[in-house]
């Protein structure tokens, strides 16, 4: 398989906060370096796992700038600029482009519940207004609406700078239709760690990962084995890590991925309201899973 523009294992990086829940930019830079050292091909900053709804535009700018300074010469840095307001997304993308990011991620408009033509027009307007490559992000569980394969492929075929989709619909028939119909060079990423193996069996390209914050090298191993056609080896690695892939989502993301980083000795602070930090019971359950899969010593 040819290597996608942004690689195969892309953590959606958590956003570190200090004890007051303010941005911890030093820790963000340290985390970015840790993820790249662990084999990450690119980084997505301020996505869902980065608590984008509660990190406001000026703070996002600070965060993007800090990560670029830390690792921008080593891997592509992709900024999530997506919003449910098309005009705001375009304006913010223009501001962010000046920082030197390598691409954008843009989510399907949430809350507004647009029809497919509205979703198409939203992304059409963004892609026409910017030059940097764009990863579309389809996550119906959070956005309420699903972007169909037809809409994704229409956008991919009409805009050369729409280069990939993060597919978190869970609909493998839809994902296969995108993979089969995509123009050359268009990448299809799993938006769910646990679905990565199956998606790559269908011909997909990799994952935009939550668990990659905790064990980037192990998630990288899975996608590289799949890309090499060693699906038996990939399945063994996938099944070994699967309990933690699922365990991190036993409550709303990124509560438990932040707790997991604390448990492995790399604390990144808690989450911002309306999310709440992991309970002691959740932490104990998570630690048991992490010992089961070999992330923590038994």
Short mmCIF file of C-alpha atoms in Angstrom, two decimals:
data_model
loop_
_atom_site.label_atom_id
_atom_site.label_comp_id
_atom_site.label_asym_id
_atom_site.label_seq_id
_atom_site.Cartn_x
_atom_site.Cartn_y
_atom_site.Cartn_z
CA UNK A 1 0.00 0.00 0.00
CA UNK A 2 1.24 3.47 -0.83
CA UNK A 3 1.95 5.72 2.15
CA UNK A 4 -0.80 8.30 2.78
CA UNK A 5 0.19 11.97 2.90
CA UNK A 6 -0.19 12.13 6.70
CA UNK A 7 0.86 8.55 7.42
CA UNK A 8 -1.11 5.77 9.08
CA UNK A 9 -1.06 6.30 12.86
CA UNK A 10 -2.17 9.78 13.87
CA UNK A 11 -2.95 10.43 17.53
CA UNK A 12 -5.68 12.93 18.27
CA UNK A 13 -3.59 14.51 21.02
CA UNK A 14 -5.10 15.28 24.41
CA UNK A 15 -4.81 18.87 25.61
CA UNK A 16 -2.84 19.12 28.86
CA UNK A 17 -4.15 21.39 31.60
CA UNK A 18 -2.59 22.53 34.85
CA UNK A 19 -4.20 22.23 38.29
CA UNK A 20 -6.39 25.26 37.52
CA UNK A 21 -7.51 23.74 34.19
CA UNK A 22 -5.53 26.37 32.29
CA UNK A 23 -3.51 25.33 29.23
CA UNK A 24 -0.21 23.69 30.12
CA UNK A 25 1.81 24.48 27.01
CA UNK A 26 5.06 23.04 28.36
CA UNK A 27 3.33 19.73 28.98
CA UNK A 28 1.70 19.90 25.54
CA UNK A 29 5.13 20.22 23.95
CA UNK A 30 6.47 17.34 26.04
CA UNK A 31 3.49 15.17 25.08
CA UNK A 32 3.90 15.99 21.39
CA UNK A 33 7.54 14.93 21.57
CA UNK A 34 6.59 11.73 23.41
CA UNK A 35 4.06 10.85 20.72
CA UNK A 36 6.48 11.48 17.88
CA UNK A 37 9.20 9.51 19.65
CA UNK A 38 6.66 6.68 19.91
CA UNK A 39 6.26 6.51 16.14
CA UNK A 40 3.33 8.81 15.39
CA UNK A 41 3.22 9.83 11.74
CA UNK A 42 1.34 13.12 12.31
CA UNK A 43 -0.54 14.80 15.15
CA UNK A 44 -4.06 16.16 15.25
CA UNK A 45 -4.39 18.99 17.73
CA UNK A 46 -7.60 20.08 19.47
CA UNK A 47 -9.84 17.35 18.14
CA UNK A 48 -12.51 15.59 20.19
CA UNK A 49 -9.84 13.94 22.34
CA UNK A 50 -8.24 17.38 22.71
CA UNK A 51 -11.48 18.78 24.23
CA UNK A 52 -12.00 21.19 21.35
CA UNK A 53 -15.47 22.35 22.54
CA UNK A 54 -13.96 23.84 25.72
CA UNK A 55 -10.66 25.13 24.31
CA UNK A 56 -11.62 28.44 22.74
CA UNK A 57 -10.11 29.96 19.60
CA UNK A 58 -7.35 32.07 21.25
CA UNK A 59 -6.27 29.06 23.32
CA UNK A 60 -6.29 26.84 20.25
CA UNK A 61 -3.92 29.28 18.55
CA UNK A 62 -1.55 29.08 21.54
CA UNK A 63 -1.75 25.29 21.49
CA UNK A 64 -1.12 24.98 17.75
CA UNK A 65 1.83 27.35 17.98
CA UNK A 66 3.38 25.42 20.87
CA UNK A 67 3.09 22.04 19.16
CA UNK A 68 4.52 23.37 15.89
CA UNK A 69 7.46 24.77 17.83
CA UNK A 70 8.02 21.41 19.52
CA UNK A 71 7.67 18.92 16.65
CA UNK A 72 6.69 20.79 13.49
CA UNK A 73 10.05 19.99 11.92
CA UNK A 74 9.54 16.27 12.55
CA UNK A 75 5.94 15.42 11.63
CA UNK A 76 2.92 17.15 10.07
CA UNK A 77 0.80 19.08 12.56
CA UNK A 78 -2.90 19.04 11.69
CA UNK A 79 -5.17 21.60 13.33
CA UNK A 80 -8.80 20.85 14.03
CA UNK A 81 -10.55 24.06 12.96
CA UNK A 82 -14.02 22.63 12.36
CA UNK A 83 -17.10 24.27 13.81
CA UNK A 84 -20.81 24.11 13.08
CA UNK A 85 -20.67 27.63 11.66
CA UNK A 86 -19.18 27.64 8.16
CA UNK A 87 -18.12 31.28 8.23
CA UNK A 88 -16.40 30.91 11.62
CA UNK A 89 -14.57 27.81 10.40
CA UNK A 90 -13.24 29.64 7.35
CA UNK A 91 -12.17 32.70 9.31
CA UNK A 92 -10.42 30.59 11.92
CA UNK A 93 -8.74 28.42 9.28
CA UNK A 94 -7.26 31.54 7.68
CA UNK A 95 -5.84 32.61 11.06
CA UNK A 96 -4.45 29.16 11.81
CA UNK A 97 -2.85 28.75 8.39
CA UNK A 98 -0.52 31.64 9.23
CA UNK A 99 0.99 29.60 12.06
CA UNK A 100 2.47 27.06 9.67
CA UNK A 101 0.23 24.05 10.26
CA UNK A 102 0.32 21.31 7.63
CA UNK A 103 -3.38 20.65 7.32
CA UNK A 104 -6.85 20.99 8.81
CA UNK A 105 -9.40 18.63 10.22
CA UNK A 106 -13.04 19.74 9.89
CA UNK A 107 -15.93 17.98 11.57
CA UNK A 108 -19.40 17.51 10.13
CA UNK A 109 -21.47 20.47 11.42
CA UNK A 110 -22.97 19.51 14.75
CA UNK A 111 -26.16 20.66 16.50
CA UNK A 112 -27.52 22.38 13.37
CA UNK A 113 -28.49 19.00 11.86
CA UNK A 114 -27.94 19.98 8.21
CA UNK A 115 -29.20 17.78 5.37
CA UNK A 116 -26.64 16.18 3.07
CA UNK A 117 -26.71 19.17 0.73
CA UNK A 118 -25.92 21.43 3.69
CA UNK A 119 -23.01 19.20 4.72
CA UNK A 120 -21.74 19.28 1.15
CA UNK A 121 -22.08 23.06 0.89
CA UNK A 122 -20.31 23.55 4.25
CA UNK A 123 -17.22 21.60 3.20
CA UNK A 124 -17.36 22.92 -0.36
CA UNK A 125 -17.16 26.47 0.99
CA UNK A 126 -14.26 25.65 3.32
CA UNK A 127 -12.26 23.78 0.70
CA UNK A 128 -12.77 26.60 -1.78
CA UNK A 129 -11.56 29.19 0.75
CA UNK A 130 -8.34 27.51 1.92
CA UNK A 131 -5.34 25.93 0.25
CA UNK A 132 -4.12 23.52 2.91
CA UNK A 133 -5.21 19.86 2.82
CA UNK A 134 -8.36 18.97 4.74
CA UNK A 135 -9.36 15.81 6.60
CA UNK A 136 -13.14 15.46 6.87
CA UNK A 137 -14.42 14.10 10.19
CA UNK A 138 -17.64 12.10 10.27
CA UNK A 139 -18.80 11.21 13.79
CA UNK A 140 -22.59 10.84 13.92
CA UNK A 141 -22.56 9.85 17.59
CA UNK A 142 -21.50 13.39 18.48
CA UNK A 143 -22.85 15.38 15.52
CA UNK A 144 -26.28 13.65 15.32
CA UNK A 145 -26.12 13.62 11.51
CA UNK A 146 -24.18 11.16 9.34
CA UNK A 147 -22.26 12.23 6.24
CA UNK A 148 -23.08 9.59 3.65
CA UNK A 149 -20.56 7.89 1.40
CA UNK A 150 -22.07 9.75 -1.55
CA UNK A 151 -21.43 13.14 0.06
CA UNK A 152 -17.89 12.20 1.10
CA UNK A 153 -17.02 10.96 -2.38
CA UNK A 154 -18.60 14.00 -4.04
CA UNK A 155 -16.38 16.28 -1.95
CA UNK A 156 -13.28 14.14 -2.51
CA UNK A 157 -13.77 14.13 -6.26
CA UNK A 158 -14.43 17.86 -6.56
CA UNK A 159 -11.69 19.24 -4.28
CA UNK A 160 -8.06 18.25 -4.55
CA UNK A 161 -7.35 19.64 -1.10
CA UNK A 162 -9.89 17.33 0.56
CA UNK A 163 -7.44 14.50 1.05
CA UNK A 164 -8.91 12.18 3.69
CA UNK A 165 -11.81 11.31 5.96
CA UNK A 166 -11.83 10.23 9.59
CA UNK A 167 -14.75 7.82 9.61
CA UNK A 168 -16.31 7.18 13.01
CA UNK A 169 -19.77 6.17 11.82
CA UNK A 170 -19.23 2.49 12.65
CA UNK A 171 -21.00 1.61 9.40
CA UNK A 172 -18.58 -0.70 7.62
CA UNK A 173 -20.73 -0.87 4.48
CA UNK A 174 -20.55 2.92 4.22
CA UNK A 175 -16.81 2.91 4.91
CA UNK A 176 -16.19 0.24 2.27
CA UNK A 177 -18.17 2.30 -0.26
CA UNK A 178 -15.89 5.26 0.44
CA UNK A 179 -12.74 3.15 0.16
CA UNK A 180 -13.90 1.57 -3.09
CA UNK A 181 -15.05 4.84 -4.65
CA UNK A 182 -12.32 7.19 -3.46
CA UNK A 183 -10.11 9.02 -5.93
CA UNK A 184 -6.42 8.13 -5.99
CA UNK A 185 -4.58 9.52 -2.99
CA UNK A 186 -7.69 9.98 -0.82
CA UNK A 187 -7.12 8.34 2.58
CA UNK A 188 -9.74 6.69 4.77
CA UNK A 189 -8.90 6.60 8.48
CA UNK A 190 -10.69 4.81 11.26
CA UNK A 191 -12.06 7.17 13.88
CA UNK A 192 -12.34 4.29 16.33
CA UNK A 193 -9.25 2.39 17.49
CA UNK A 194 -11.19 -0.85 17.86
CA UNK A 195 -12.38 -0.69 14.22
CA UNK A 196 -8.94 -0.04 12.72
CA UNK A 197 -8.08 -3.66 11.94
CA UNK A 198 -11.38 -4.28 10.14
CA UNK A 199 -11.19 -0.98 8.26
CA UNK A 200 -7.68 -1.74 7.01
CA UNK A 201 -8.75 -5.20 5.94
CA UNK A 202 -11.23 -3.41 3.67
CA UNK A 203 -8.42 -1.33 2.18
CA UNK A 204 -8.44 1.65 4.53
CA UNK A 205 -5.29 3.55 5.38
CA UNK A 206 -4.92 3.78 9.16
CA UNK A 207 -6.31 5.42 12.26
CA UNK A 208 -6.77 8.77 13.91
CA UNK A 209 -6.27 7.38 17.35
CA UNK A 210 -7.19 7.91 20.99
CA UNK A 211 -5.14 5.04 22.41
CA UNK A 212 -2.16 6.38 20.46
CA UNK A 213 -1.80 8.96 23.23
CA UNK A 214 -0.94 6.16 25.65
CA UNK A 215 0.82 3.49 23.57
CA UNK A 216 1.70 5.03 20.19
CA UNK A 217 4.24 2.34 19.30
CA UNK A 218 1.75 -0.49 19.79
CA UNK A 219 -0.93 1.18 17.67
CA UNK A 220 1.70 1.96 15.05
CA UNK A 221 2.62 -1.74 14.97
CA UNK A 222 -0.96 -2.75 14.18
CA UNK A 223 -1.40 -0.36 11.26
CA UNK A 224 2.02 -1.14 9.80
CA UNK A 225 1.39 -4.89 9.94
CA UNK A 226 -1.95 -4.33 8.17
CA UNK A 227 -0.31 -2.14 5.54
CA UNK A 228 2.29 -4.87 4.92
CA UNK A 229 -0.47 -7.44 4.45
CA UNK A 230 0.40 -9.37 7.62
CA UNK A 231 -3.16 -9.55 8.88
CA UNK A 232 -2.45 -12.53 11.12
CA UNK A 233 0.24 -10.62 12.96
CA UNK A 234 -1.93 -7.50 13.04
CA UNK A 235 -4.86 -9.47 14.45
CA UNK A 236 -2.76 -10.85 17.28
CA UNK A 237 -1.53 -7.34 18.18
CA UNK A 238 -5.05 -5.94 17.82
CA UNK A 239 -6.63 -8.57 20.06
CA UNK A 240 -3.95 -8.08 22.71
CA UNK A 241 -4.66 -4.34 22.87
CA UNK A 242 -8.43 -4.49 22.27
CA UNK A 243 -9.49 -4.51 25.96
CA UNK A 244 -7.79 -1.15 26.45
CA UNK A 245 -9.16 0.25 23.18
CA UNK A 246 -12.63 -0.48 24.52
CA UNK A 247 -11.82 0.35 28.13
CA UNK A 248 -10.84 3.92 27.33
CA UNK A 249 -14.41 4.52 26.17
CA UNK A 250 -16.25 3.17 29.20
CA UNK A 251 -17.12 6.80 29.89
CA UNK A 252 -16.95 9.94 27.76
CA UNK A 253 -13.66 10.49 25.95
CA UNK A 254 -11.10 11.87 26.91
CA UNK A 255 -11.73 11.29 30.62
CA UNK A 256 -10.07 7.88 30.69
CA UNK A 257 -7.27 8.52 28.23
CA UNK A 258 -6.11 11.34 30.49
CA UNK A 259 -6.39 9.01 33.47
CA UNK A 260 -4.39 6.37 31.56
CA UNK A 261 -1.60 8.86 30.92
CA UNK A 262 -1.51 9.61 34.64
CA UNK A 263 -1.32 5.91 35.41
CA UNK A 264 1.67 5.41 33.07
CA UNK A 265 3.48 8.28 34.77
CA UNK A 266 2.85 11.05 32.28
CA UNK A 267 0.10 13.17 33.88
CA UNK A 268 -1.58 15.78 31.69
CA UNK A 269 -4.11 17.19 34.15
CA UNK A 270 -7.83 16.66 34.31
CA UNK A 271 -10.69 17.53 31.98
CA UNK A 272 -12.72 20.71 31.71
CA UNK A 273 -16.39 20.94 32.62
CA UNK A 274 -18.89 19.73 31.62
CA UNK A 275 -16.66 16.63 31.60
CA UNK A 276 -15.51 15.40 35.00
CA UNK A 277 -12.39 13.53 36.03
CA UNK A 278 -12.33 9.75 36.41
CA UNK A 279 -13.68 8.34 39.65
CA UNK A 280 -11.49 6.13 41.83
CA UNK A 281 -13.54 3.12 40.72
CA UNK A 282 -13.05 3.99 37.04
CA UNK A 283 -9.33 4.47 37.62
CA UNK A 284 -9.00 1.10 39.35
CA UNK A 285 -10.87 -0.64 36.54
CA UNK A 286 -8.72 1.09 33.95
CA UNK A 287 -5.51 0.16 35.76
CA UNK A 288 -6.62 -3.49 35.79
CA UNK A 289 -7.21 -3.40 32.04
CA UNK A 290 -3.83 -1.72 31.51
CA UNK A 291 -2.14 -4.49 33.48
CA UNK A 292 -4.07 -7.11 31.49
CA UNK A 293 -2.73 -5.77 28.18
CA UNK A 294 0.80 -5.18 29.47
CA UNK A 295 0.77 -1.38 29.61
CA UNK A 296 1.25 -1.42 33.39
CA UNK A 297 3.28 -3.97 35.31
CA UNK A 298 1.18 -6.68 36.92
#
